[in-house]
PDB file of C-alpha atoms in Angstrom:
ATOM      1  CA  UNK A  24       0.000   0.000   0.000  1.00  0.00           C
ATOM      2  CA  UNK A  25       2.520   2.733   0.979  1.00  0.00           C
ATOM      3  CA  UNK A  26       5.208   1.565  -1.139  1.00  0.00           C
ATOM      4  CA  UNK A  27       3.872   3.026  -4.268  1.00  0.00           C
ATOM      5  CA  UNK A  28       2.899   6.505  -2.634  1.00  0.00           C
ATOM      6  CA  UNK A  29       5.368   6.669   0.341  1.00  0.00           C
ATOM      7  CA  UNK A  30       4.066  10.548   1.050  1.00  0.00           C
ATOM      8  CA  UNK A  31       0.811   9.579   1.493  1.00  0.00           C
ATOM      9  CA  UNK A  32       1.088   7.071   4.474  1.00  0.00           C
ATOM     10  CA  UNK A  33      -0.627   9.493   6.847  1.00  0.00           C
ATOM     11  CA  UNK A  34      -3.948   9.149   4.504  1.00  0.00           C
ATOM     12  CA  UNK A  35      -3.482   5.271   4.892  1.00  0.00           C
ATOM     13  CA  UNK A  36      -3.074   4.882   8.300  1.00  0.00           C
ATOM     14  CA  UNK A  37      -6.718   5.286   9.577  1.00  0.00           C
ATOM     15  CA  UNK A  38      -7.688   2.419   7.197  1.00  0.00           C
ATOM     16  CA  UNK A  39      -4.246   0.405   8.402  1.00  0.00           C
ATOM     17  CA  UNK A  40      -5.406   0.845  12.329  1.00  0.00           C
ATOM     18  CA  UNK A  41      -8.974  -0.225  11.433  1.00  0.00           C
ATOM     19  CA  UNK A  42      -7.612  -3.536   9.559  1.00  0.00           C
ATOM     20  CA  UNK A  43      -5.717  -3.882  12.798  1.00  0.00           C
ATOM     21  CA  UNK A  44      -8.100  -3.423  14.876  1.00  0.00           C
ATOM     22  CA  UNK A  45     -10.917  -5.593  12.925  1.00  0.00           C
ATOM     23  CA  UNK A  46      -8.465  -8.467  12.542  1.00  0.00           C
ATOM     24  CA  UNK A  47      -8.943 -11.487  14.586  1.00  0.00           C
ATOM     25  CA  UNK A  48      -5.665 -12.552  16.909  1.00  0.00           C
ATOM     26  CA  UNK A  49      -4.576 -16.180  17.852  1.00  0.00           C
ATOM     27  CA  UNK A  50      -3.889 -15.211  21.652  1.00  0.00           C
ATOM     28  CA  UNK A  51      -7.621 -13.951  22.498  1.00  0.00           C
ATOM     29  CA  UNK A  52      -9.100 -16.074  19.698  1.00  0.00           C
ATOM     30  CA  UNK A  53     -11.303 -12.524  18.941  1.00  0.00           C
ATOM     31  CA  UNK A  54     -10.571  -8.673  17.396  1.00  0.00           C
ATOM     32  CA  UNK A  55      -9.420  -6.257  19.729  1.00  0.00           C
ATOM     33  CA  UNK A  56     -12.164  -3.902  18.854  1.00  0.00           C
ATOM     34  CA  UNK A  57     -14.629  -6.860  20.307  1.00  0.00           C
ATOM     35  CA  UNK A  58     -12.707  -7.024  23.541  1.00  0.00           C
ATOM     36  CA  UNK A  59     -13.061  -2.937  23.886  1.00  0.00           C
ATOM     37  CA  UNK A  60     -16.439  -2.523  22.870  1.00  0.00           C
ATOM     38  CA  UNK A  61     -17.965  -5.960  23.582  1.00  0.00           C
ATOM     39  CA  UNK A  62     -19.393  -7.064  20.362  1.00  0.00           C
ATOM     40  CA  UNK A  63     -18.178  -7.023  16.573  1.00  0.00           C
ATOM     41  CA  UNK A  64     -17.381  -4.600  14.273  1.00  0.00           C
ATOM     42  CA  UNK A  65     -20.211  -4.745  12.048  1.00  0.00           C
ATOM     43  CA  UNK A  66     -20.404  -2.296   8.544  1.00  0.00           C
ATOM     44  CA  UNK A  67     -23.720  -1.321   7.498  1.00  0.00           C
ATOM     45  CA  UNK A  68     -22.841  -3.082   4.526  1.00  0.00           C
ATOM     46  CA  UNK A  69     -22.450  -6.449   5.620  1.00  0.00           C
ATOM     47  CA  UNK A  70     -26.147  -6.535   7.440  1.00  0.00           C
ATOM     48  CA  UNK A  71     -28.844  -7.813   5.712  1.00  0.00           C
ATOM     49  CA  UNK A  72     -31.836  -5.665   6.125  1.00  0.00           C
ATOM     50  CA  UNK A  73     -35.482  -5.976   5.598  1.00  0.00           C
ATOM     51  CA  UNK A  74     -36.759  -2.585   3.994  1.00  0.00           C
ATOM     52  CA  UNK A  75     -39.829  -1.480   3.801  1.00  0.00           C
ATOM     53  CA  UNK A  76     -41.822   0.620   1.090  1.00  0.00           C
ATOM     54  CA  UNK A  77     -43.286   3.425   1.841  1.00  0.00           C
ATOM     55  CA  UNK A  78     -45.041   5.687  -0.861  1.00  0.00           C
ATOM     56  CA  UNK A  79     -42.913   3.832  -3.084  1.00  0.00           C
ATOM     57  CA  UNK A  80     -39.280   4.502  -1.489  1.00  0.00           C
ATOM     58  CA  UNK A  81     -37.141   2.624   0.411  1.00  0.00           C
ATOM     59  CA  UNK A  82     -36.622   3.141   4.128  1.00  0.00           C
ATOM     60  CA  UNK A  83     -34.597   1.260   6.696  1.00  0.00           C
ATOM     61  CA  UNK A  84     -35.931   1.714  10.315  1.00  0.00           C
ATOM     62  CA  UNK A  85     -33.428   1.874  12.934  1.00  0.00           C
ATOM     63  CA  UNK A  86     -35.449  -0.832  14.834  1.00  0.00           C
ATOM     64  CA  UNK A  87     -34.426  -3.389  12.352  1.00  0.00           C
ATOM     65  CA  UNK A  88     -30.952  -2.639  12.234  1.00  0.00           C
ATOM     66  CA  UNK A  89     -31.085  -2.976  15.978  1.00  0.00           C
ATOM     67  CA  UNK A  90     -32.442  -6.444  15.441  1.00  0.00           C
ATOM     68  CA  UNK A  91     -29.857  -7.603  12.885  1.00  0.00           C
ATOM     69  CA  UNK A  92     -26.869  -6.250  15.468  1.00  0.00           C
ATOM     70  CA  UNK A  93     -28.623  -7.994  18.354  1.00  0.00           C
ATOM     71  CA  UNK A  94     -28.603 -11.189  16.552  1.00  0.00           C
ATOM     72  CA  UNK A  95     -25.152 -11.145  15.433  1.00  0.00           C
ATOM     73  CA  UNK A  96     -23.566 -10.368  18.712  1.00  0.00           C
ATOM     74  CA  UNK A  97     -25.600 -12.693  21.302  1.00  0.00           C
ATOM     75  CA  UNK A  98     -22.847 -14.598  22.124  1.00  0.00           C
ATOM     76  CA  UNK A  99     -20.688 -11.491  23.608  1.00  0.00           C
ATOM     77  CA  UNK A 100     -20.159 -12.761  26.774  1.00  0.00           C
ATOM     78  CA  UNK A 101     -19.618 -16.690  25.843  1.00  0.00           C
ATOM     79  CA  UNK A 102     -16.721 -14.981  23.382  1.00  0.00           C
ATOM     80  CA  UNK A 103     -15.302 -12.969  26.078  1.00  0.00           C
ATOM     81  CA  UNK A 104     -14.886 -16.227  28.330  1.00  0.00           C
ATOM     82  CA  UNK A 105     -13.594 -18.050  25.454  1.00  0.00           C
ATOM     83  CA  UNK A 106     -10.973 -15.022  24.851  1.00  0.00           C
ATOM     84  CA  UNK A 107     -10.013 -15.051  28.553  1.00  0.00           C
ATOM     85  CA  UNK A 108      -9.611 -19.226  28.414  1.00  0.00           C
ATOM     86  CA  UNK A 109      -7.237 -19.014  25.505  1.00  0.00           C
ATOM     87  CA  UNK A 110      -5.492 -16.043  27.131  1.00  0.00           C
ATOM     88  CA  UNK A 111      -5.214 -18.217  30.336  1.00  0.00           C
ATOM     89  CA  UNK A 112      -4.173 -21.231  28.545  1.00  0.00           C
ATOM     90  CA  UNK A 113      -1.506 -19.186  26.427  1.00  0.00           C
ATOM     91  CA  UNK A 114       0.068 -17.839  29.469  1.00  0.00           C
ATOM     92  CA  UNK A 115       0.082 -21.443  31.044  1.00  0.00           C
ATOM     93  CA  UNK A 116       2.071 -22.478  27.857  1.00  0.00           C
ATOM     94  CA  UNK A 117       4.244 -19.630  28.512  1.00  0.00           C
ATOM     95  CA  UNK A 118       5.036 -20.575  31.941  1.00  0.00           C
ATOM     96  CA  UNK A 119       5.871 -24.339  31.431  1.00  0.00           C
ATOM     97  CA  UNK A 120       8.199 -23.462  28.350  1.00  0.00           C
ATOM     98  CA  UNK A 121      10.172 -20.696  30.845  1.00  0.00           C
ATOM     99  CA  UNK A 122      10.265 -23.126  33.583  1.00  0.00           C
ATOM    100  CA  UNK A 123      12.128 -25.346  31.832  1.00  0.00           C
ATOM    101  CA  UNK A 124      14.969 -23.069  31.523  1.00  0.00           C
ATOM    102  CA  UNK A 125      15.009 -22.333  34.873  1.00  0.00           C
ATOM    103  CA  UNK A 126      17.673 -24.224  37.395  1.00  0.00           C
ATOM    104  CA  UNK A 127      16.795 -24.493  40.934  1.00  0.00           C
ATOM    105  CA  UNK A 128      19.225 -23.694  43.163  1.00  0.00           C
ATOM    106  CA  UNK A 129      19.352 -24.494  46.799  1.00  0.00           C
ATOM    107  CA  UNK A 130      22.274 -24.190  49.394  1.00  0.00           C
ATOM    108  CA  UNK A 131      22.868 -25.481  53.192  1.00  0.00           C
ATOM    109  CA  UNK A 132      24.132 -23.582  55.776  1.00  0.00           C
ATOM    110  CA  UNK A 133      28.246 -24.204  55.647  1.00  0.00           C
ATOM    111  CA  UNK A 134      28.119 -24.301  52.308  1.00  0.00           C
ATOM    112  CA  UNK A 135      30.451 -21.615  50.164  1.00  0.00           C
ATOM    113  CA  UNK A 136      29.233 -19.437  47.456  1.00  0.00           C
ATOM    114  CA  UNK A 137      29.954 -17.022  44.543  1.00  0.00           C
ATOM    115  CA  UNK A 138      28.315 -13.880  44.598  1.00  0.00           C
ATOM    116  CA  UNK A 139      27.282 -11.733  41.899  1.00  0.00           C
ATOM    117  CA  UNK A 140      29.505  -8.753  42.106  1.00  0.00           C
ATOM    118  CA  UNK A 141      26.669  -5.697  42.809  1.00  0.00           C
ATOM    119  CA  UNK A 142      25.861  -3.660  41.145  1.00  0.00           C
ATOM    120  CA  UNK A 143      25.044  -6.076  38.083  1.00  0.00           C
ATOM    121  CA  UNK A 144      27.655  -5.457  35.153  1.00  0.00           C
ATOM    122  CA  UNK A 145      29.741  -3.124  37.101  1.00  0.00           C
ATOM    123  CA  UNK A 146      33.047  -3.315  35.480  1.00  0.00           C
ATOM    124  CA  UNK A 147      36.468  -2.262  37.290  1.00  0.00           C
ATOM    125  CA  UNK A 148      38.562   0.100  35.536  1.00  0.00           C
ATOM    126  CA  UNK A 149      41.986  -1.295  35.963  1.00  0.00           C
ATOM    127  CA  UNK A 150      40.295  -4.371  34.333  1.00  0.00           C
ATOM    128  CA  UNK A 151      37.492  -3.452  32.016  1.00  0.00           C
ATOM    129  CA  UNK A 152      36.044  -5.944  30.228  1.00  0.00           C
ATOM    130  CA  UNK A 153      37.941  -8.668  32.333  1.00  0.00           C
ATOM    131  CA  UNK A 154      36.337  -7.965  35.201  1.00  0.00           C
ATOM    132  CA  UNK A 155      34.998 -11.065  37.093  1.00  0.00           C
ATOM    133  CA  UNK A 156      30.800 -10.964  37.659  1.00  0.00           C
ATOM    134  CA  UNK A 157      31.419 -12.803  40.734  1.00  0.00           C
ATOM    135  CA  UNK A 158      33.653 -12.459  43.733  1.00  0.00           C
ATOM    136  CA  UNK A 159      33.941 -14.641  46.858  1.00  0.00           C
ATOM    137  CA  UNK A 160      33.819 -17.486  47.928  1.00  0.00           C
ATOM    138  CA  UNK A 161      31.230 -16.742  50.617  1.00  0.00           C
ATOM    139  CA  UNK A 162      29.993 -19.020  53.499  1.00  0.00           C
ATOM    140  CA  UNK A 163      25.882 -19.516  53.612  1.00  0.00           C
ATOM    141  CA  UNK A 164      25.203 -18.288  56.936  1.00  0.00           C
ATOM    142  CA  UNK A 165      21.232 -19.120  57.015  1.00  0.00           C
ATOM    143  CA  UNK A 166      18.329 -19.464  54.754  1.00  0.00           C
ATOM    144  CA  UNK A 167      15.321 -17.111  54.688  1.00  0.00           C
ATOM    145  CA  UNK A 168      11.740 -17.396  52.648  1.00  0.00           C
ATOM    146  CA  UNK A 169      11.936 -16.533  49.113  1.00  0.00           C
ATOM    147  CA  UNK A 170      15.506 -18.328  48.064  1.00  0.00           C
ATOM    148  CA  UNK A 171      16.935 -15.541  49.670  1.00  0.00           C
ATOM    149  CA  UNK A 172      20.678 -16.431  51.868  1.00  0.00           C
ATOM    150  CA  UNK A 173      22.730 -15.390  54.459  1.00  0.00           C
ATOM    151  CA  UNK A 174      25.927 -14.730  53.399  1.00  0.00           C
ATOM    152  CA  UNK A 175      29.764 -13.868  55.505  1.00  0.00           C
ATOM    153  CA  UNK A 176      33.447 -13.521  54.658  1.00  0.00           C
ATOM    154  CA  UNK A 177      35.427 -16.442  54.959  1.00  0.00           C
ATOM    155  CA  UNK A 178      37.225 -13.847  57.467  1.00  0.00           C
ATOM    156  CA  UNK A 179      33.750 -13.976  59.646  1.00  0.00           C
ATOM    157  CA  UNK A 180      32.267 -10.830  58.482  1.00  0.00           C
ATOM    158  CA  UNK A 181      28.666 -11.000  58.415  1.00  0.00           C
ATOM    159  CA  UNK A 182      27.197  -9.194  55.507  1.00  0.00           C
ATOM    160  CA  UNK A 183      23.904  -7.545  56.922  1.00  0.00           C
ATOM    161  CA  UNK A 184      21.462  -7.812  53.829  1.00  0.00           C
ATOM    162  CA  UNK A 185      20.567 -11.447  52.543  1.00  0.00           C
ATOM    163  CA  UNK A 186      21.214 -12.049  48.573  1.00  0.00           C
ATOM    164  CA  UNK A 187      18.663 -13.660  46.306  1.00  0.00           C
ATOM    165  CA  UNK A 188      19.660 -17.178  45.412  1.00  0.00           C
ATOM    166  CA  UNK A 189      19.234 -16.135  41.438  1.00  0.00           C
ATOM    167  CA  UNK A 190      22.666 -14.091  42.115  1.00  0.00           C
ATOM    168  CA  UNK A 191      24.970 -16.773  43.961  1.00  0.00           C
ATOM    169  CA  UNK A 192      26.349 -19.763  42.760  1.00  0.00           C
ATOM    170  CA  UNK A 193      27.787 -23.029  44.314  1.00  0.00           C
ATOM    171  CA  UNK A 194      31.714 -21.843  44.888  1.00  0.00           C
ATOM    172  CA  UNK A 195      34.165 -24.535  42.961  1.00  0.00           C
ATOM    173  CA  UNK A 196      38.018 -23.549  43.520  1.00  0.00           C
ATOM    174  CA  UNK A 197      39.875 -22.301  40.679  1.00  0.00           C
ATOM    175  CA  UNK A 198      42.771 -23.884  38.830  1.00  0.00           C
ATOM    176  CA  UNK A 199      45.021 -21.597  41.086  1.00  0.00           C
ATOM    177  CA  UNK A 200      43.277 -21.885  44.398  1.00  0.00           C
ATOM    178  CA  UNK A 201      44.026 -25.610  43.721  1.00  0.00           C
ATOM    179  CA  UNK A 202      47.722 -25.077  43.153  1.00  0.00           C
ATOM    180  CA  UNK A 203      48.011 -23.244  45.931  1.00  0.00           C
ATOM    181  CA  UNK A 204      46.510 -25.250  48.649  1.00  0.00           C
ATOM    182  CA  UNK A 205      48.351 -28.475  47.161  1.00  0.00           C
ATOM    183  CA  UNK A 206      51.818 -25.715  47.472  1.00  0.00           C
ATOM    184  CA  UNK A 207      50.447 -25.379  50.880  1.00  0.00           C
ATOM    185  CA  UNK A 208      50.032 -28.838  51.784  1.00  0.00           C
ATOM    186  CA  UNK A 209      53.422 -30.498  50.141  1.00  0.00           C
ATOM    187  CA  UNK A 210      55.854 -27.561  51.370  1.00  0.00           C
ATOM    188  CA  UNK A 211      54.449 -25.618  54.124  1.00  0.00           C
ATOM    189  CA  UNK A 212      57.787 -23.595  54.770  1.00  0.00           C
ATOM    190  CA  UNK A 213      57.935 -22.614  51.203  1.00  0.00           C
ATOM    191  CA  UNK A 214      54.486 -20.822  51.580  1.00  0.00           C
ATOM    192  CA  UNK A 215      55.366 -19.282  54.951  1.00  0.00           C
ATOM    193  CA  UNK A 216      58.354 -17.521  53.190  1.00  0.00           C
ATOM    194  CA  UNK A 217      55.860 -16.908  50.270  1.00  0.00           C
ATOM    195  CA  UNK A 218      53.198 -15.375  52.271  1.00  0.00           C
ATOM    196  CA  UNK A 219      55.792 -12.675  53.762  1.00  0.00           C
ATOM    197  CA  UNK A 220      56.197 -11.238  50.257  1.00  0.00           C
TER     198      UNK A 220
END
């Protein structure tokens, strides 16, 4: 439509909204304009009226168009149940598919944790881009309603606000944590002297 008279899109976009409007969607199974207004859209043209002659003219009485609406839009309510079932069973759909992304996490007291570092994508500007998302390890401390956890320092601090469990992870040592506590364990004199540096 408005690629053969680009300048006129503002005269075509009355008739564009009322296709929108008037078209039927697969979520509520109806039109929009029957959700807002409670029955169909319904053109003049598209109702078949009885006339009736009168000194030989035509005339349409506004009692039988009333009739022909009525009858087209008795089911009103049953279609606004039927649009709020499919809505309902859309979003159920929805749910299920998210869900199954979703792992659940769950952590004991004693156990350590990454934390996100906060706020979310902060980034450190010695660093940049390297900057870790997570620092720790952390000890769980308790567990509260709502997957929400204690958390302290492995020093003992306490830290006063508990952390969502969507933002801490189960704590794994790294590759160098690992070197370092088997350095620790096979020569403890060599990691005294190292510590002092």
């Amino acid at each position: 439509m408005i690629k053969d008279n680009p300048r006129e899109w503002s005269d075509l976009l009355l008739d564009s909204l009322w296709a929108y409007r008037t078209s039927k969607r697969d979520a509520i199974d109806c039109t929009p304009y029957e959700l807002v207004y409670g029955y169909e859209a319904i053109l003049p043209v598209e109702v078949n009226i009885r006339t009736i002659r009168v000194n030989g003219q035509r005339h349409m009485t506004a009692e039988t168009y009333q009739e022909a609406i009525s009858i087209m839009n008795l089911d009103v309510e049953a279609k606004h149940e039927q649009a709020l079932s499919s809505l309902i069973k859309q979003k159920r759909l929805m749910v299920k598919t998210s869900n199954k992304r979703v792992k659940k996490k769950s952590f004991k007291v004693n156990d350590l944790v990454w934390k996100v570092r906060l706020p979310v994508g902060h980034k450190d500007h010695f660093y940049g881009k390297w900057t870790s998302q997570w620092e720790g390890p952390f000890r769980v401390v308790r567990t509260c309603s709502g997957n929400s956890y204690g958390l302290q320092h492995t020093d003992g601090r306490v830290i006063r606000i508990n952390i969502n469990g969507k933002f801490i992870k189960a704590y794994h040592p790294t590759i160098w944590e690992k070197y370092a506590q088997n350095i620790q364990k096979s020569f403890p004199e060599f990691w005294e002297n190292m510590r002092k540096y």
